[in-house]
Coordinates of N, CA and C in Angstrom, one line a residue:
M1 N 15.5 -2.1 -29.6 CA 14.9 -0.8 -29.6 C 13.5 -0.9 -29.0
L2 N 13.3 0.0 -28.1 CA 12.0 0.0 -27.4 C 10.9 0.6 -28.2
P3 N 9.7 0.1 -28.2 CA 8.6 0.7 -28.9 C 8.2 2.0 -28.2
S4 N 7.9 3.0 -29.0 CA 7.5 4.3 -28.5 C 6.0 4.2 -28.2
A5 N 5.6 5.1 -27.3 CA 4.2 5.2 -26.9 C 3.4 5.8 -28.0
S6 N 2.2 5.4 -28.1 CA 1.3 5.9 -29.1 C 1.0 7.4 -28.7
P7 N 0.5 8.2 -29.6 CA 0.2 9.6 -29.3 C -0.9 9.7 -28.2
R8 N -1.8 8.8 -28.1 CA -2.8 8.8 -27.1 C -2.2 8.6 -25.7
Q9 N -1.3 7.6 -25.7 CA -0.6 7.3 -24.4 C 0.3 8.5 -24.0
R10 N 1.0 9.1 -24.9 CA 1.8 10.3 -24.5 C 0.9 11.4 -24.0
D11 N -0.2 11.6 -24.7 CA -1.2 12.7 -24.3 C -1.7 12.4 -22.9
H12 N -2.0 11.1 -22.6 CA -2.5 10.7 -21.3 C -1.4 11.0 -20.2
R13 N -0.2 10.8 -20.5 CA 0.9 11.1 -19.5 C 1.0 12.6 -19.2
R14 N 0.9 13.4 -20.3 CA 1.0 14.8 -20.1 C -0.3 15.4 -19.4
H15 N -1.4 14.8 -19.7 CA -2.7 15.3 -19.2 C -3.4 14.1 -18.5
P16 N -3.0 13.8 -17.2 CA -3.7 12.6 -16.5 C -5.1 12.8 -16.3
E17 N -5.6 14.1 -16.3 CA -7.1 14.3 -16.1 C -7.9 13.8 -17.3
R18 N -7.2 13.5 -18.4 CA -8.0 13.0 -19.6 C -8.0 11.5 -19.6
M19 N -8.5 10.9 -18.6 CA -8.6 9.5 -18.5 C -9.9 9.0 -19.3
N20 N -9.7 7.9 -19.9 CA -10.9 7.3 -20.5 C -11.7 6.6 -19.5
D21 N -12.9 6.1 -19.9 CA -13.8 5.4 -19.0 C -13.2 4.1 -18.4
R22 N -12.4 3.4 -19.2 CA -11.8 2.2 -18.7 C -10.8 2.5 -17.6
D23 N -10.0 3.5 -17.8 CA -9.0 3.9 -16.7 C -9.8 4.3 -15.5
C24 N -10.8 5.0 -15.6 CA -11.6 5.5 -14.5 C -12.2 4.3 -13.7
H25 N -12.8 3.3 -14.5 CA -13.3 2.1 -13.8 C -12.3 1.3 -13.1
N26 N -11.1 1.2 -13.7 CA -10.0 0.5 -13.1 C -9.6 1.2 -11.8
R27 N -9.5 2.5 -11.8 CA -9.1 3.2 -10.6 C -10.2 3.0 -9.5
V28 N -11.4 3.1 -9.8 CA -12.5 2.9 -8.9 C -12.5 1.5 -8.3
A29 N -12.3 0.5 -9.2 CA -12.2 -0.9 -8.8 C -11.0 -1.1 -7.8
S30 N -9.9 -0.5 -8.1 CA -8.7 -0.6 -7.2 C -9.0 0.0 -5.8
V31 N -9.7 1.1 -5.8 CA -10.0 1.8 -4.5 C -11.0 0.9 -3.7
L32 N -12.0 0.3 -4.4 CA -13.0 -0.5 -3.8 C -12.3 -1.8 -3.2
V33 N -11.4 -2.4 -4.0 CA -10.7 -3.6 -3.5 C -9.9 -3.3 -2.3
I34 N -9.1 -2.2 -2.3 CA -8.3 -1.8 -1.2 C -9.2 -1.5 0.1
R35 N -10.3 -0.8 -0.2 CA -11.2 -0.6 0.9 C -11.8 -1.9 1.5
W36 N -12.2 -2.8 0.6 CA -12.7 -4.1 1.1 C -11.6 -4.8 1.9
L37 N -10.4 -4.9 1.4 CA -9.3 -5.6 2.2 C -9.1 -4.9 3.5
F38 N -9.1 -3.6 3.6 CA -8.9 -2.9 4.9 C -10.0 -3.2 5.8
I39 N -11.3 -3.2 5.4 CA -12.4 -3.4 6.2 C -12.4 -4.9 6.7
S40 N -12.0 -5.8 5.8 CA -11.9 -7.2 6.1 C -10.8 -7.4 7.2
W41 N -9.7 -6.8 7.0 CA -8.6 -6.9 8.0 C -9.0 -6.4 9.3
L42 N -9.6 -5.2 9.3 CA -10.0 -4.5 10.6 C -11.1 -5.4 11.3
T43 N -12.0 -5.9 10.5 CA -13.0 -6.8 11.1 C -12.4 -8.0 11.7
N44 N -11.5 -8.6 11.0 CA -10.9 -9.8 11.5 C -10.1 -9.5 12.8
A45 N -9.5 -8.4 12.9 CA -8.7 -8.0 14.1 C -9.7 -7.9 15.3
V46 N -10.8 -7.2 15.0 CA -11.8 -7.0 16.1 C -12.4 -8.4 16.5
V47 N -12.7 -9.2 15.5 CA -13.4 -10.5 15.7 C -12.4 -11.4 16.5
L48 N -11.2 -11.5 16.0 CA -10.2 -12.3 16.7 C -10.0 -11.8 18.2
G49 N -10.0 -10.5 18.4 CA -9.9 -10.0 19.7 C -11.1 -10.3 20.5
L50 N -12.3 -10.3 19.9 CA -13.5 -10.6 20.6 C -13.5 -12.1 21.0
A51 N -13.0 -13.0 20.1 CA -12.9 -14.4 20.4 C -12.0 -14.6 21.5
G52 N -10.9 -13.9 21.6 CA -10.0 -14.0 22.7 C -10.6 -13.5 24.0
W53 N -11.5 -12.5 23.9 CA -12.2 -11.9 25.1 C -13.3 -12.9 25.6
I54 N -14.0 -13.5 24.7 CA -15.1 -14.4 25.0 C -14.6 -15.8 25.5
L55 N -13.6 -16.3 24.7 CA -13.1 -17.7 25.0 C -11.8 -17.6 25.8
S56 N -11.8 -18.3 26.9 CA -10.6 -18.3 27.7 C -9.4 -19.1 27.1
G57 N -9.8 -20.0 26.1 CA -8.7 -20.7 25.5 C -8.1 -20.1 24.3
V58 N -8.5 -18.8 24.0 CA -7.9 -18.1 22.9 C -7.1 -16.9 23.5
T59 N -5.8 -17.0 23.3 CA -4.9 -16.0 23.9 C -4.0 -15.3 22.9
F60 N -3.6 -14.1 23.2 CA -2.8 -13.3 22.3 C -1.5 -12.8 22.9
G61 N -1.0 -13.4 24.0 CA 0.2 -13.1 24.6 C 0.3 -11.7 25.1
G62 N -0.8 -11.1 25.5 CA -0.9 -9.8 26.1 C -0.6 -8.6 25.3
S63 N -0.5 -8.7 24.0 CA -0.1 -7.6 23.1 C -1.2 -7.3 22.1
G64 N -1.6 -6.0 22.0 CA -2.5 -5.7 20.9 C -2.0 -5.9 19.5
W65 N -0.7 -5.8 19.4 CA 0.0 -6.0 18.1 C -0.2 -7.4 17.6
T66 N -0.2 -8.3 18.6 CA -0.4 -9.7 18.2 C -1.8 -9.9 17.6
V67 N -2.8 -9.3 18.1 CA -4.1 -9.3 17.4 C -4.1 -8.8 16.0
I68 N -3.4 -7.7 15.8 CA -3.3 -7.0 14.5 C -2.6 -7.9 13.5
W69 N -1.4 -8.4 14.0 CA -0.6 -9.3 13.1 C -1.4 -10.6 12.8
S70 N -2.1 -11.1 13.8 CA -2.9 -12.4 13.6 C -4.0 -12.1 12.6
A71 N -4.6 -11.0 12.6 CA -5.7 -10.7 11.7 C -5.1 -10.5 10.3
A72 N -3.9 -9.9 10.2 CA -3.3 -9.8 8.8 C -2.9 -11.1 8.3
V73 N -2.3 -12.0 9.0 CA -1.9 -13.3 8.6 C -3.2 -14.1 8.2
F74 N -4.2 -14.1 9.1 CA -5.4 -14.8 8.9 C -6.1 -14.3 7.6
G75 N -6.0 -13.0 7.3 CA -6.6 -12.5 6.1 C -5.9 -13.0 4.9
V76 N -4.6 -13.0 4.9 CA -3.8 -13.5 3.8 C -4.0 -15.0 3.5
L77 N -4.1 -15.7 4.6 CA -4.4 -17.2 4.5 C -5.8 -17.4 3.9
N78 N -6.7 -16.6 4.3 CA -8.1 -16.7 3.8 C -8.2 -16.3 2.3
T79 N -7.4 -15.3 2.0 CA -7.4 -14.8 0.6 C -6.7 -15.8 -0.4
I80 N -5.6 -16.3 0.0 CA -4.8 -17.1 -0.9 C -5.0 -18.6 -0.7
L81 N -4.9 -19.1 0.5 CA -4.9 -20.6 0.7 C -6.3 -21.2 0.8
K82 N -7.2 -20.5 1.4 CA -8.5 -21.0 1.6 C -9.3 -21.3 0.3
P83 N -9.2 -20.5 -0.7 CA -9.9 -20.8 -1.9 C -9.3 -22.1 -2.6
L84 N -8.0 -22.3 -2.5 CA -7.4 -23.5 -3.1 C -7.9 -24.7 -2.3
L85 N -7.9 -24.6 -1.0 CA -8.3 -25.8 -0.2 C -9.8 -26.1 -0.4
K86 N -10.6 -25.0 -0.6 CA -12.0 -25.3 -0.8 C -12.2 -26.0 -2.2
L87 N -11.4 -25.6 -3.2 CA -11.5 -26.3 -4.4 C -11.1 -27.7 -4.3
L88 N -10.0 -28.0 -3.6 CA -9.5 -29.4 -3.4 C -10.5 -30.2 -2.6
T89 N -11.2 -29.6 -1.7 CA -12.1 -30.4 -0.9 C -13.6 -30.4 -1.4
L90 N -13.8 -29.9 -2.6 CA -15.1 -29.8 -3.2 C -15.8 -31.1 -3.2
P91 N -15.1 -32.2 -3.6 CA -15.9 -33.5 -3.6 C -16.3 -33.9 -2.2
L92 N -15.5 -33.7 -1.2 CA -15.9 -33.9 0.2 C -17.0 -33.0 0.6
A93 N -17.0 -31.8 0.1 CA -18.0 -30.8 0.5 C -19.4 -31.3 0.0
V94 N -19.4 -31.9 -1.2 CA -20.6 -32.4 -1.7 C -21.2 -33.5 -0.9
I95 N -20.3 -34.4 -0.5 CA -20.6 -35.6 0.3 C -21.1 -35.1 1.7
T96 N -20.4 -34.2 2.3 CA -20.7 -33.8 3.7 C -21.6 -32.5 3.8
L97 N -22.1 -32.1 2.6 CA -23.0 -31.0 2.5 C -22.3 -29.7 3.0
G98 N -21.1 -29.5 2.7 CA -20.3 -28.3 3.1 C -19.7 -28.3 4.4
L99 N -19.9 -29.4 5.2 CA -19.3 -29.4 6.6 C -17.8 -29.4 6.6
V100 N -17.2 -29.9 5.5 CA -15.7 -30.0 5.5 C -15.2 -28.6 5.4
W101 N -15.9 -27.6 4.8 CA -15.4 -26.2 4.7 C -15.3 -25.6 6.1
F102 N -16.1 -26.0 7.0 CA -16.0 -25.5 8.4 C -14.6 -25.9 8.9
F103 N -14.2 -27.1 8.6 CA -12.8 -27.6 9.1 C -11.7 -26.9 8.3
V104 N -12.0 -26.5 7.1 CA -11.0 -25.7 6.4 C -10.8 -24.3 7.1
S105 N -11.9 -23.8 7.5 CA -11.8 -22.5 8.3 C -11.1 -22.7 9.6
M106 N -11.3 -23.8 10.3 CA -10.6 -24.1 11.5 C -9.1 -24.2 11.2
L107 N -8.8 -24.9 10.0 CA -7.4 -25.0 9.6 C -6.7 -23.6 9.4
M108 N -7.5 -22.7 8.9 CA -6.9 -21.3 8.7 C -6.5 -20.7 10.1
L109 N -7.3 -20.9 11.1 CA -7.0 -20.4 12.4 C -5.8 -21.2 13.0
W110 N -5.7 -22.5 12.8 CA -4.6 -23.2 13.2 C -3.3 -22.8 12.6
L111 N -3.3 -22.6 11.3 CA -2.1 -22.1 10.6 C -1.7 -20.7 11.0
T112 N -2.7 -19.8 11.3 CA -2.4 -18.5 11.9 C -1.7 -18.6 13.2
Q113 N -2.2 -19.6 14.0 CA -1.5 -19.8 15.3 C -0.1 -20.3 15.1
L114 N 0.2 -21.1 14.1 CA 1.5 -21.6 13.9 C 2.5 -20.5 13.5
I115 N 1.9 -19.5 12.7 CA 2.8 -18.4 12.2 C 3.0 -17.3 13.2
I116 N 2.0 -17.0 14.0 CA 2.1 -15.9 14.9 C 2.4 -16.5 16.3
S117 N 3.5 -16.1 16.9 CA 4.0 -16.8 18.1 C 3.1 -16.5 19.3
G118 N 2.6 -15.3 19.4 CA 1.8 -14.9 20.6 C 0.3 -15.4 20.6
F119 N -0.1 -15.8 19.4 CA -1.5 -16.2 19.2 C -1.7 -17.7 19.5
A120 N -2.6 -18.1 20.4 CA -2.7 -19.5 20.7 C -4.2 -19.8 20.9
I121 N -4.6 -21.0 20.5 CA -6.0 -21.5 20.7 C -5.8 -22.8 21.4
H122 N -6.3 -23.0 22.6 CA -6.1 -24.2 23.3 C -7.4 -25.1 23.3
G123 N -7.3 -26.2 22.7 CA -8.4 -27.2 22.8 C -9.3 -27.1 21.5
F124 N -9.8 -28.3 21.2 CA -10.7 -28.4 20.0 C -11.9 -27.5 20.1
W125 N -12.6 -27.5 21.2 CA -13.8 -26.7 21.3 C -13.6 -25.2 21.2
N126 N -12.4 -24.8 21.7 CA -12.1 -23.4 21.5 C -11.9 -23.1 20.0
Y127 N -11.3 -24.0 19.2 CA -11.2 -23.9 17.8 C -12.6 -23.8 17.2
V128 N -13.5 -24.7 17.6 CA -14.8 -24.7 17.0 C -15.5 -23.4 17.3
W129 N -15.5 -22.9 18.5 CA -16.2 -21.6 18.8 C -15.5 -20.4 18.2
A130 N -14.2 -20.4 18.2 CA -13.5 -19.3 17.5 C -13.9 -19.3 16.0
T131 N -14.0 -20.4 15.4 CA -14.3 -20.5 14.0 C -15.8 -20.0 13.8
I132 N -16.7 -20.4 14.7 CA -18.1 -19.9 14.6 C -18.1 -18.4 14.7
I133 N -17.4 -17.8 15.7 CA -17.4 -16.4 15.9 C -16.9 -15.7 14.6
V134 N -15.7 -16.1 14.1 CA -15.1 -15.5 12.9 C -16.1 -15.7 11.7
W135 N -16.7 -16.8 11.6 CA -17.6 -17.1 10.4 C -18.8 -16.2 10.5
A136 N -19.4 -16.0 11.7 CA -20.6 -15.2 11.9 C -20.2 -13.7 11.5
A137 N -19.1 -13.2 12.0 CA -18.7 -11.8 11.7 C -18.5 -11.6 10.3
N138 N -17.8 -12.6 9.6 CA -17.6 -12.4 8.2 C -18.8 -12.5 7.4
L139 N -19.8 -13.3 7.9 CA -21.1 -13.4 7.2 C -21.8 -12.1 7.2
V140 N -21.8 -11.4 8.4 CA -22.3 -10.1 8.5 C -21.6 -9.1 7.6
L141 N -20.3 -9.1 7.6 CA -19.5 -8.3 6.7 C -19.8 -8.5 5.3
D142 N -19.9 -9.7 4.8 CA -20.3 -10.0 3.4 C -21.7 -9.4 3.1
F143 N -22.6 -9.6 4.1 CA -24.0 -9.1 3.8 C -24.0 -7.5 3.7
L144 N -23.2 -6.9 4.6 CA -23.2 -5.4 4.6 C -22.5 -4.8 3.4
F145 N -21.5 -5.4 2.9 CA -20.7 -4.9 1.8 C -20.8 -5.6 0.5
R146 N -21.8 -6.4 0.4 CA -22.0 -7.2 -0.8 C -22.1 -6.4 -2.0
G147 N -22.8 -5.2 -1.9 CA -22.9 -4.3 -3.1 C -21.6 -3.8 -3.6
D148 N -20.6 -3.5 -2.7 CA -19.3 -3.0 -3.1 C -18.6 -4.0 -3.9
R149 N -18.7 -5.3 -3.4 CA -17.9 -6.3 -4.1 C -18.5 -6.6 -5.5
G150 N -19.8 -6.4 -5.6 CA -20.4 -6.6 -7.0 C -20.0 -5.5 -7.9
R151 N -19.9 -4.2 -7.4 CA -19.5 -3.1 -8.2 C -18.0 -3.3 -8.6
T152 N -17.2 -3.8 -7.7 CA -15.8 -4.1 -8.0 C -15.7 -5.1 -9.1
A153 N -16.4 -6.1 -9.1 CA -16.4 -7.2 -10.1 C -16.8 -6.6 -11.5
A154 N -17.9 -5.8 -11.4 CA -18.4 -5.2 -12.7 C -17.4 -4.2 -13.2
A155 N -16.7 -3.4 -12.4 CA -15.8 -2.4 -12.8 C -14.5 -3.0 -13.5
T156 N -14.2 -4.2 -13.0 CA -13.0 -4.9 -13.5 C -13.3 -5.7 -14.7
A157 N -14.5 -6.0 -15.0 CA -14.9 -6.9 -16.1 C -14.7 -6.2 -17.5

């Protein structure tokens, strides 16, 4: 037998405008997270395209969709895999004063290249410069939208 909803829950379903503060904070947090992910994805698409325009060794197979899909895959890798790799490489980061995390970022670009068939980076120095370009753009993005991320964390706490 399924448990029935409490009177408060039933009232909330009948009158969605009667949300409590926690529901309101959760909704605001969700909107902020979605906005942050969209801005991050769009920025990565522009930055990867810029890297391809600046560096002759970064190519996208002639399609704008390749840039968009590359940015999406790159964003997913940075969101899911990169934090795990940073945690695993923490001892090396202490020894190398964080330099190993630059190579973790390069690895994210390399994995993106493996997954997206039209995206290619030719040569070590193109990887280095593409990583620097992406890192600098994301640094600016973090600086500009740092307040939104803090409000998101506070709203979900």
